[in-house]
Short mmCIF file of C-alpha atoms in Angstrom, two decimals:
data_model
loop_
_atom_site.label_atom_id
_atom_site.label_comp_id
_atom_site.label_asym_id
_atom_site.label_seq_id
_atom_site.Cartn_x
_atom_site.Cartn_y
_atom_site.Cartn_z
CA UNK F 1 0.00 0.00 0.00
CA UNK F 2 2.97 2.34 0.27
CA UNK F 3 2.92 2.49 4.04
CA UNK F 4 6.27 2.80 5.70
CA UNK F 5 6.90 -0.07 8.14
CA UNK F 6 10.59 0.36 8.93
CA UNK F 7 13.17 3.08 8.24
CA UNK F 8 16.44 4.17 9.75
CA UNK F 9 14.85 7.53 10.44
CA UNK F 10 12.35 6.71 13.21
CA UNK F 11 10.57 10.05 12.85
CA UNK F 12 9.23 8.96 9.48
CA UNK F 13 7.73 5.87 11.10
CA UNK F 14 6.17 7.81 13.91
CA UNK F 15 4.41 10.14 11.48
CA UNK F 16 3.30 7.17 9.42
CA UNK F 17 4.61 8.83 6.24
CA UNK F 18 3.18 7.42 3.02
CA UNK F 19 5.72 6.54 0.33
CA UNK F 20 3.12 5.91 -2.41
CA UNK F 21 4.27 8.94 -4.40
CA UNK F 22 7.89 7.74 -4.55
CA UNK F 23 8.53 6.46 -8.12
CA UNK F 24 10.34 3.34 -6.98
CA UNK F 25 7.41 2.46 -4.67
CA UNK F 26 4.96 3.00 -7.49
CA UNK F 27 7.05 0.74 -9.70
CA UNK F 28 7.21 -1.94 -7.02
CA UNK F 29 3.40 -1.91 -6.55
CA UNK F 30 2.79 -2.30 -10.27
CA UNK F 31 5.55 -4.77 -11.01
CA UNK F 32 4.74 -8.44 -11.46
CA UNK F 33 8.35 -9.25 -10.66
CA UNK F 34 9.66 -9.61 -7.16
CA UNK F 35 12.56 -7.19 -7.73
CA UNK F 36 13.45 -4.20 -9.87
CA UNK F 37 15.72 -1.20 -10.34
CA UNK F 38 15.14 2.32 -11.66
CA UNK F 39 16.54 5.84 -11.91
CA UNK F 40 14.20 8.64 -10.98
CA UNK F 41 14.07 12.34 -10.32
CA UNK F 42 12.70 13.94 -7.17
CA UNK F 43 10.75 17.14 -6.85
CA UNK F 44 13.88 19.08 -5.90
CA UNK F 45 15.56 17.99 -9.16
CA UNK F 46 17.91 15.40 -7.67
CA UNK F 47 18.42 12.04 -9.31
CA UNK F 48 18.29 8.81 -7.32
CA UNK F 49 18.80 5.15 -7.96
CA UNK F 50 16.14 2.94 -6.39
CA UNK F 51 15.66 -0.84 -6.11
CA UNK F 52 13.03 -3.08 -4.55
CA UNK F 53 12.75 -6.69 -3.43
CA UNK F 54 9.45 -8.24 -2.49
CA UNK F 55 9.87 -10.35 0.64
CA UNK F 56 6.90 -12.62 0.01
CA UNK F 57 5.78 -12.11 3.63
CA UNK F 58 2.57 -10.27 4.40
CA UNK F 59 2.77 -8.33 1.10
CA UNK F 60 5.85 -6.37 2.10
CA UNK F 61 8.93 -5.31 0.21
CA UNK F 62 12.30 -3.84 0.97
CA UNK F 63 13.21 -0.65 -0.95
CA UNK F 64 16.67 0.91 -1.08
CA UNK F 65 17.45 4.34 -2.50
CA UNK F 66 20.68 6.23 -2.92
CA UNK F 67 21.59 9.57 -4.56
CA UNK F 68 22.97 8.92 -8.03
CA UNK F 69 26.00 11.11 -7.38
CA UNK F 70 26.96 9.00 -4.36
CA UNK F 71 26.35 5.74 -6.18
CA UNK F 72 28.59 6.78 -9.08
CA UNK F 73 31.13 8.65 -6.97
CA UNK F 74 33.81 6.04 -7.51
CA UNK F 75 32.99 5.87 -11.20
CA UNK F 76 33.18 9.65 -11.51
CA UNK F 77 36.47 9.62 -9.63
CA UNK F 78 37.90 7.04 -12.02
CA UNK F 79 36.48 8.97 -15.01
CA UNK F 80 38.02 12.23 -13.78
CA UNK F 81 41.33 10.52 -13.19
CA UNK F 82 41.26 8.96 -16.66
CA UNK F 83 40.41 12.29 -18.26
CA UNK F 84 43.24 13.95 -16.35
CA UNK F 85 45.67 11.21 -17.36
CA UNK F 86 44.50 11.52 -20.98
CA UNK F 87 44.99 15.30 -20.96
CA UNK F 88 48.46 14.94 -19.46
CA UNK F 89 49.37 12.24 -21.98
CA UNK F 90 48.08 14.29 -24.92
CA UNK F 91 49.88 17.41 -23.66
CA UNK F 92 53.13 15.52 -23.26
CA UNK F 93 52.68 13.96 -26.71
CA UNK F 94 52.05 17.37 -28.26
CA UNK F 95 55.14 18.79 -26.55
CA UNK F 96 57.27 15.86 -27.69
CA UNK F 97 55.93 16.16 -31.23
CA UNK F 98 56.41 19.94 -31.18
CA UNK F 99 60.03 19.81 -30.04
CA UNK F 100 60.75 16.94 -32.41
CA UNK F 101 59.15 18.86 -35.25
CA UNK F 102 61.26 21.88 -34.34
CA UNK F 103 64.35 19.79 -34.94
CA UNK F 104 63.05 19.31 -38.49
CA UNK F 105 61.29 22.58 -39.27
CA UNK F 106 64.01 24.91 -37.95
CA UNK F 107 66.77 23.67 -40.28
CA UNK F 108 64.26 23.33 -43.11
CA UNK F 109 63.21 26.96 -42.55
CA UNK F 110 66.87 27.96 -42.72
CA UNK F 111 67.16 26.02 -45.97
CA UNK F 112 64.13 27.86 -47.36
CA UNK F 113 65.64 31.20 -46.33
CA UNK F 114 68.93 30.25 -47.97
CA UNK F 115 67.06 29.23 -51.14
CA UNK F 116 65.39 32.64 -51.26
CA UNK F 117 68.77 34.35 -50.91
CA UNK F 118 70.12 32.29 -53.79
CA UNK F 119 67.04 33.20 -55.81
CA UNK F 120 67.90 36.88 -55.39
CA UNK F 121 71.50 36.28 -56.46
CA UNK F 122 73.12 36.05 -53.01
CA UNK F 123 74.88 32.73 -53.49
CA UNK F 124 77.12 32.75 -50.40
CA UNK F 125 74.85 31.33 -47.68
CA UNK F 126 75.63 29.95 -44.24
CA UNK F 127 73.16 27.67 -42.44
CA UNK F 128 73.90 27.73 -38.71
CA UNK F 129 73.25 25.00 -36.12
CA UNK F 130 73.26 22.19 -38.64
CA UNK F 131 72.15 18.91 -37.02
CA UNK F 132 74.33 15.85 -37.42
CA UNK F 133 71.75 13.91 -39.46
CA UNK F 134 70.49 13.76 -43.04
CA UNK F 135 69.13 17.32 -42.79
CA UNK F 136 72.55 18.53 -41.65
CA UNK F 137 74.10 16.76 -44.63
CA UNK F 138 71.52 18.43 -46.88
CA UNK F 139 72.40 21.84 -45.40
CA UNK F 140 76.12 21.28 -46.04
CA UNK F 141 75.36 20.20 -49.60
CA UNK F 142 73.19 23.29 -50.02
CA UNK F 143 76.05 25.53 -48.91
CA UNK F 144 78.37 23.78 -51.36
CA UNK F 145 75.81 24.33 -54.11
CA UNK F 146 75.68 28.04 -53.25
CA UNK F 147 79.45 28.32 -53.45
CA UNK F 148 79.38 26.50 -56.78
CA UNK F 149 76.75 28.87 -58.13
CA UNK F 150 78.78 31.84 -56.90
CA UNK F 151 81.84 30.56 -58.75
CA UNK F 152 79.74 29.97 -61.84
CA UNK F 153 78.31 33.49 -61.60
CA UNK F 154 81.80 34.96 -61.23
CA UNK F 155 82.90 32.99 -64.26
CA UNK F 156 79.87 34.18 -66.22
CA UNK F 157 80.47 37.80 -65.18
CA UNK F 158 84.14 37.55 -66.12
CA UNK F 159 83.28 35.80 -69.36
CA UNK F 160 80.56 38.37 -70.00
CA UNK F 161 83.18 41.11 -70.10
CA UNK F 162 84.65 39.50 -73.20
CA UNK F 163 81.41 38.30 -74.80
CA UNK F 164 77.77 39.18 -74.16
CA UNK F 165 76.08 37.71 -71.10
CA UNK F 166 73.59 35.90 -73.35
CA UNK F 167 76.40 34.16 -75.20
CA UNK F 168 78.24 33.45 -71.95
CA UNK F 169 75.09 31.78 -70.59
CA UNK F 170 74.74 29.66 -73.72
CA UNK F 171 78.42 28.67 -73.64
CA UNK F 172 78.23 27.68 -69.96
CA UNK F 173 75.24 25.49 -70.78
CA UNK F 174 77.19 24.07 -73.74
CA UNK F 175 74.40 25.09 -76.11
CA UNK F 176 76.68 26.72 -78.69
CA UNK F 177 78.56 24.31 -80.90
CA UNK F 178 81.18 24.78 -83.57
CA UNK F 179 79.45 25.91 -86.74
CA UNK F 180 76.58 28.30 -87.36
CA UNK F 181 72.96 28.81 -88.33
CA UNK F 182 71.23 31.15 -90.73
CA UNK F 183 69.35 34.00 -89.08
CA UNK F 184 67.95 37.38 -89.95
CA UNK F 185 69.75 40.00 -87.90
CA UNK F 186 70.48 43.72 -87.74
CA UNK F 187 74.16 44.60 -87.94
CA UNK F 188 75.62 47.81 -86.53
CA UNK F 189 79.04 49.39 -87.04
CA UNK F 190 80.31 52.60 -85.48
CA UNK F 191 83.64 54.33 -85.75
CA UNK F 192 85.32 57.43 -84.31
CA UNK F 193 86.19 60.01 -86.93
CA UNK F 194 89.93 60.85 -87.29
CA UNK F 195 90.81 58.60 -84.35
CA UNK F 196 94.31 57.82 -85.66
CA UNK F 197 95.26 61.49 -85.99
CA UNK F 198 93.73 62.20 -82.61
CA UNK F 199 95.56 59.39 -80.81
CA UNK F 200 98.94 60.50 -82.20
CA UNK F 201 98.67 63.63 -80.03
CA UNK F 202 98.03 61.65 -76.83
CA UNK F 203 100.05 59.35 -74.65
CA UNK F 204 99.01 55.67 -74.85
CA UNK F 205 97.62 55.79 -71.30
CA UNK F 206 95.51 58.81 -72.21
CA UNK F 207 94.20 57.09 -75.32
CA UNK F 208 93.19 54.01 -73.32
CA UNK F 209 91.57 56.10 -70.59
CA UNK F 210 89.34 58.19 -72.84
CA UNK F 211 88.63 55.25 -75.17
CA UNK F 212 87.45 53.10 -72.24
CA UNK F 213 85.22 55.94 -71.05
CA UNK F 214 83.79 56.37 -74.54
CA UNK F 215 83.24 52.63 -75.13
CA UNK F 216 81.59 52.20 -71.72
CA UNK F 217 78.98 54.81 -72.62
CA UNK F 218 78.39 53.37 -76.09
CA UNK F 219 78.13 49.76 -74.91
CA UNK F 220 75.60 50.82 -72.28
CA UNK F 221 73.39 52.10 -75.13
CA UNK F 222 73.70 48.75 -76.92
CA UNK F 223 72.91 46.73 -73.82
CA UNK F 224 69.92 48.94 -73.00
CA UNK F 225 68.35 48.09 -76.37
CA UNK F 226 69.02 44.32 -76.09
CA UNK F 227 71.95 44.33 -78.48
CA UNK F 228 75.08 42.17 -78.37
CA UNK F 229 78.56 43.66 -78.81
CA UNK F 230 80.20 41.35 -81.31
CA UNK F 231 83.67 42.84 -81.13
CA UNK F 232 85.76 45.98 -80.73
CA UNK F 233 87.95 46.80 -83.70
CA UNK F 234 90.23 49.40 -82.20
CA UNK F 235 87.92 52.36 -81.73
CA UNK F 236 85.16 50.77 -83.82
CA UNK F 237 82.24 48.79 -82.44
CA UNK F 238 80.41 45.96 -84.16
CA UNK F 239 77.09 44.99 -82.59
CA UNK F 240 74.27 42.64 -83.49
CA UNK F 241 70.52 42.51 -82.82
CA UNK F 242 68.58 39.31 -83.53
CA UNK F 243 71.13 36.73 -82.50
CA UNK F 244 71.60 34.68 -80.41
CA UNK F 245 68.11 35.83 -79.25
CA UNK F 246 65.71 38.00 -81.22
CA UNK F 247 63.32 40.46 -79.54
CA UNK F 248 61.15 40.74 -82.66
CA UNK F 249 61.98 44.42 -83.31
CA UNK F 250 65.72 44.15 -83.82
CA UNK F 251 66.06 46.91 -86.43
CA UNK F 252 64.14 49.35 -84.24
CA UNK F 253 66.33 48.46 -81.26
CA UNK F 254 69.50 48.99 -83.31
CA UNK F 255 68.42 52.44 -84.49
CA UNK F 256 67.34 53.34 -80.95
CA UNK F 257 70.82 52.35 -79.77
CA UNK F 258 72.39 54.65 -82.39
CA UNK F 259 70.16 57.53 -81.25
CA UNK F 260 71.10 56.87 -77.64
CA UNK F 261 74.75 56.97 -78.71
CA UNK F 262 74.15 60.34 -80.31
CA UNK F 263 72.83 61.71 -77.00
CA UNK F 264 75.52 59.93 -74.95
CA UNK F 265 78.25 61.37 -77.20
CA UNK F 266 76.90 64.89 -76.70
CA UNK F 267 77.11 64.33 -72.96
CA UNK F 268 80.61 62.87 -73.36
CA UNK F 269 81.80 65.90 -75.39
CA UNK F 270 80.39 68.42 -72.94
CA UNK F 271 83.37 70.25 -71.46
CA UNK F 272 85.87 68.62 -73.81
CA UNK F 273 88.20 70.62 -76.04
CA UNK F 274 91.86 71.04 -76.83
CA UNK F 275 94.55 68.60 -77.91
CA UNK F 276 94.44 66.52 -74.71
CA UNK F 277 90.64 66.32 -74.52
CA UNK F 278 89.40 66.44 -78.09
CA UNK F 279 85.66 66.16 -78.73
CA UNK F 280 84.59 63.07 -80.64
CA UNK F 281 82.40 62.53 -83.67
CA UNK F 282 81.23 59.10 -84.76
CA UNK F 283 79.55 57.45 -87.72
CA UNK F 284 77.06 54.58 -87.40
CA UNK F 285 75.95 52.20 -90.15
CA UNK F 286 73.01 49.81 -89.83
CA UNK F 287 71.84 47.03 -92.15
CA UNK F 288 69.33 44.19 -91.76
CA UNK F 289 69.42 40.87 -93.56
CA UNK F 290 70.42 37.21 -93.49
CA UNK F 291 73.63 36.24 -91.71
CA UNK F 292 75.42 33.10 -90.64
CA UNK F 293 75.64 33.23 -86.83
CA UNK F 294 77.60 30.84 -84.65
CA UNK F 295 80.93 29.76 -83.31
CA UNK F 296 83.67 30.45 -85.82
CA UNK F 297 87.15 29.09 -85.23
CA UNK F 298 88.64 25.86 -83.94
CA UNK F 299 87.86 23.55 -81.04
CA UNK F 300 90.61 25.25 -79.00
CA UNK F 301 89.76 28.87 -79.85
CA UNK F 302 86.30 29.92 -80.93
CA UNK F 303 84.48 33.20 -81.36
CA UNK F 304 80.75 33.74 -81.60
CA UNK F 305 80.15 36.13 -84.48
CA UNK F 306 78.11 36.75 -87.60
CA UNK F 307 79.35 36.71 -91.17
CA UNK F 308 77.82 37.35 -94.55
CA UNK F 309 77.05 40.02 -97.11
CA UNK F 310 74.73 41.80 -94.65
CA UNK F 311 77.70 42.38 -92.33
CA UNK F 312 79.90 43.65 -95.15
CA UNK F 313 77.26 46.11 -96.34
CA UNK F 314 76.72 47.44 -92.81
CA UNK F 315 80.45 48.15 -92.60
CA UNK F 316 80.36 49.93 -95.96
CA UNK F 317 77.36 52.01 -94.91
CA UNK F 318 79.22 53.16 -91.80
CA UNK F 319 82.07 54.49 -93.97
CA UNK F 320 79.52 56.48 -96.01
CA UNK F 321 78.55 58.60 -92.99
CA UNK F 322 81.69 60.66 -93.48
CA UNK F 323 81.13 61.77 -97.12
CA UNK F 324 77.36 62.14 -96.58
CA UNK F 325 77.93 64.37 -93.56
CA UNK F 326 75.75 62.50 -91.06
CA UNK F 327 76.18 60.30 -88.02
CA UNK F 328 73.60 57.53 -88.59
CA UNK F 329 72.92 55.82 -91.92
CA UNK F 330 70.61 52.85 -92.49
CA UNK F 331 70.18 50.62 -95.51
CA UNK F 332 67.10 50.23 -97.68
CA UNK F 333 66.34 46.85 -96.06
CA UNK F 334 66.44 48.37 -92.59
CA UNK F 335 64.39 51.38 -93.64
CA UNK F 336 61.58 49.24 -95.04
CA UNK F 337 61.13 47.61 -91.60
CA UNK F 338 60.90 50.90 -89.66
CA UNK F 339 59.70 53.45 -92.21
CA UNK F 340 56.73 54.42 -90.01
CA UNK F 341 58.83 54.95 -86.89
CA UNK F 342 61.66 57.32 -87.83
CA UNK F 343 62.18 60.60 -89.64
CA UNK F 344 64.85 60.02 -92.29
CA UNK F 345 66.42 61.79 -95.24
CA UNK F 346 67.09 59.69 -98.37
CA UNK F 347 70.66 60.17 -99.51
CA UNK F 348 72.15 59.94 -102.97
CA UNK F 349 72.44 56.40 -104.30
CA UNK F 350 76.02 55.24 -104.41
CA UNK F 351 77.95 52.18 -105.43
CA UNK F 352 79.94 50.43 -102.72
CA UNK F 353 82.59 47.79 -102.96
CA UNK F 354 81.12 44.31 -103.25
CA UNK F 355 77.76 45.47 -104.61
CA UNK F 356 76.93 45.62 -108.30
CA UNK F 357 73.82 47.75 -107.82
CA UNK F 358 73.74 51.30 -106.41
CA UNK F 359 72.70 51.35 -102.74
CA UNK F 360 70.04 53.61 -101.30
CA UNK F 361 70.79 54.73 -97.76
CA UNK F 362 68.94 57.03 -95.36
CA UNK F 363 70.19 59.49 -92.76
CA UNK F 364 68.25 59.13 -89.51
CA UNK F 365 67.07 62.41 -87.98
CA UNK F 366 65.25 60.85 -85.05
CA UNK F 367 62.12 59.09 -83.92
CA UNK F 368 58.83 60.42 -85.23
CA UNK F 369 56.84 62.31 -82.63
CA UNK F 370 59.93 63.51 -80.76
CA UNK F 371 59.81 67.34 -80.87
CA UNK F 372 63.51 67.67 -80.06
CA UNK F 373 64.83 65.92 -83.17
CA UNK F 374 66.46 67.91 -86.01
CA UNK F 375 64.03 68.81 -88.77
CA UNK F 376 66.56 68.95 -91.60
CA UNK F 377 69.91 67.42 -92.49
CA UNK F 378 71.53 70.82 -91.97
CA UNK F 379 70.19 70.99 -88.40
CA UNK F 380 71.46 67.45 -87.80
CA UNK F 381 74.95 68.34 -88.97
CA UNK F 382 74.97 71.36 -86.68
CA UNK F 383 73.81 69.20 -83.77
CA UNK F 384 76.57 66.59 -84.17
CA UNK F 385 79.30 69.08 -85.08
CA UNK F 386 79.79 68.36 -88.80
CA UNK F 387 81.13 71.25 -90.88
CA UNK F 388 79.53 71.18 -94.32
CA UNK F 389 82.69 72.81 -95.72
CA UNK F 390 84.60 69.60 -95.04
CA UNK F 391 82.22 67.37 -97.01
CA UNK F 392 83.63 65.88 -100.24
CA UNK F 393 82.13 66.29 -103.68
CA UNK F 394 79.91 63.24 -104.01
CA UNK F 395 80.08 63.45 -107.79
CA UNK F 396 83.76 62.56 -107.64
CA UNK F 397 83.62 60.52 -104.43
CA UNK F 398 85.30 57.11 -104.51
CA UNK F 399 83.93 54.88 -101.71
CA UNK F 400 86.90 52.56 -102.06
CA UNK F 401 89.42 55.28 -101.28
CA UNK F 402 89.37 54.39 -97.60
CA UNK F 403 90.56 50.90 -98.49
CA UNK F 404 93.95 52.35 -99.38
CA UNK F 405 95.74 52.29 -96.04
CA UNK F 406 99.17 53.34 -97.23
CA UNK F 407 101.06 54.86 -100.16
CA UNK F 408 104.65 54.69 -101.26
CA UNK F 409 106.86 57.67 -100.64
CA UNK F 410 108.86 57.89 -103.86
#
């Protein structure tokens, strides 16, 4: 019936407290089994575990209840301890993994930093605190590689002072073989006017000093426009556009280089005068056409150069700048490629050595659209310091006269 018969709290017995509302008692009354177990919640929100056992005597049963927290106290204690042990173990594992990873990532980070330095051209790298394992061996190998690249770069720079850097790169990669290939290129020749007479008035050291200064300025103009200095012939410069690598606008680049030389020479001559510091005038000849480009020579001594009729004509055109009274002349083939880009003056057709037909050449005034360029050939001659009184009579001009380098004194 739910009446309390015995309890360890005697006050409950004295007041004859009814336990019918207790969930475990209700379960016991309805159960057909003689025992059972349940979890229930009291009015105050606490959870209890309750069990009953019917005695079989006078319709009585024994009921035991205990707060759930107390019943599972040992379990919770074990669970808490296991969680704590797990956290400690995971923390220790993470620390071990972290410090172990540092032994890998730190030297690898130094390797990455060294690789970035090499990428920027700083080949001398030092990787500190190298471990004594495979990564340490890799770091040492990396340093050796950097030193090797530095030596290679020094060799290329040194080699590049005698040939162009493009050719030096190809030679170091062994991509230039003995022989040649046909290409279309733009050939440039320049020469200092009256250099022999000028150098006779100077000491050899003075000639070398001013010539080096002059050539440095002129070569800078060639390099700026992607040209390649083929060779120096005394005071003369031979340069090529279109080989070994073409930029697609080689003739334009060559003429731009000549115009830059014109400006650079004006800067060079500023403040010069007198026998010891004579001002310079130059002539430039440009021609475009097929050439044979490649390594010419023997297996022991080779030179990368270009040969062919295009080269010969460019040299002849350069010599015509003197009688025509101009500083830059281009051939008909070159003009046809850049006719929309430059202001030119067609010169008198003239026969040159090696050519059966008269050659049409053009004096370059400047780039179209540039307001500072000379408008006429007379203005150009004034700009570059050419005295029209010194020009020969073209009607009686012999272009082969310069080929005569000596005469007998009889």
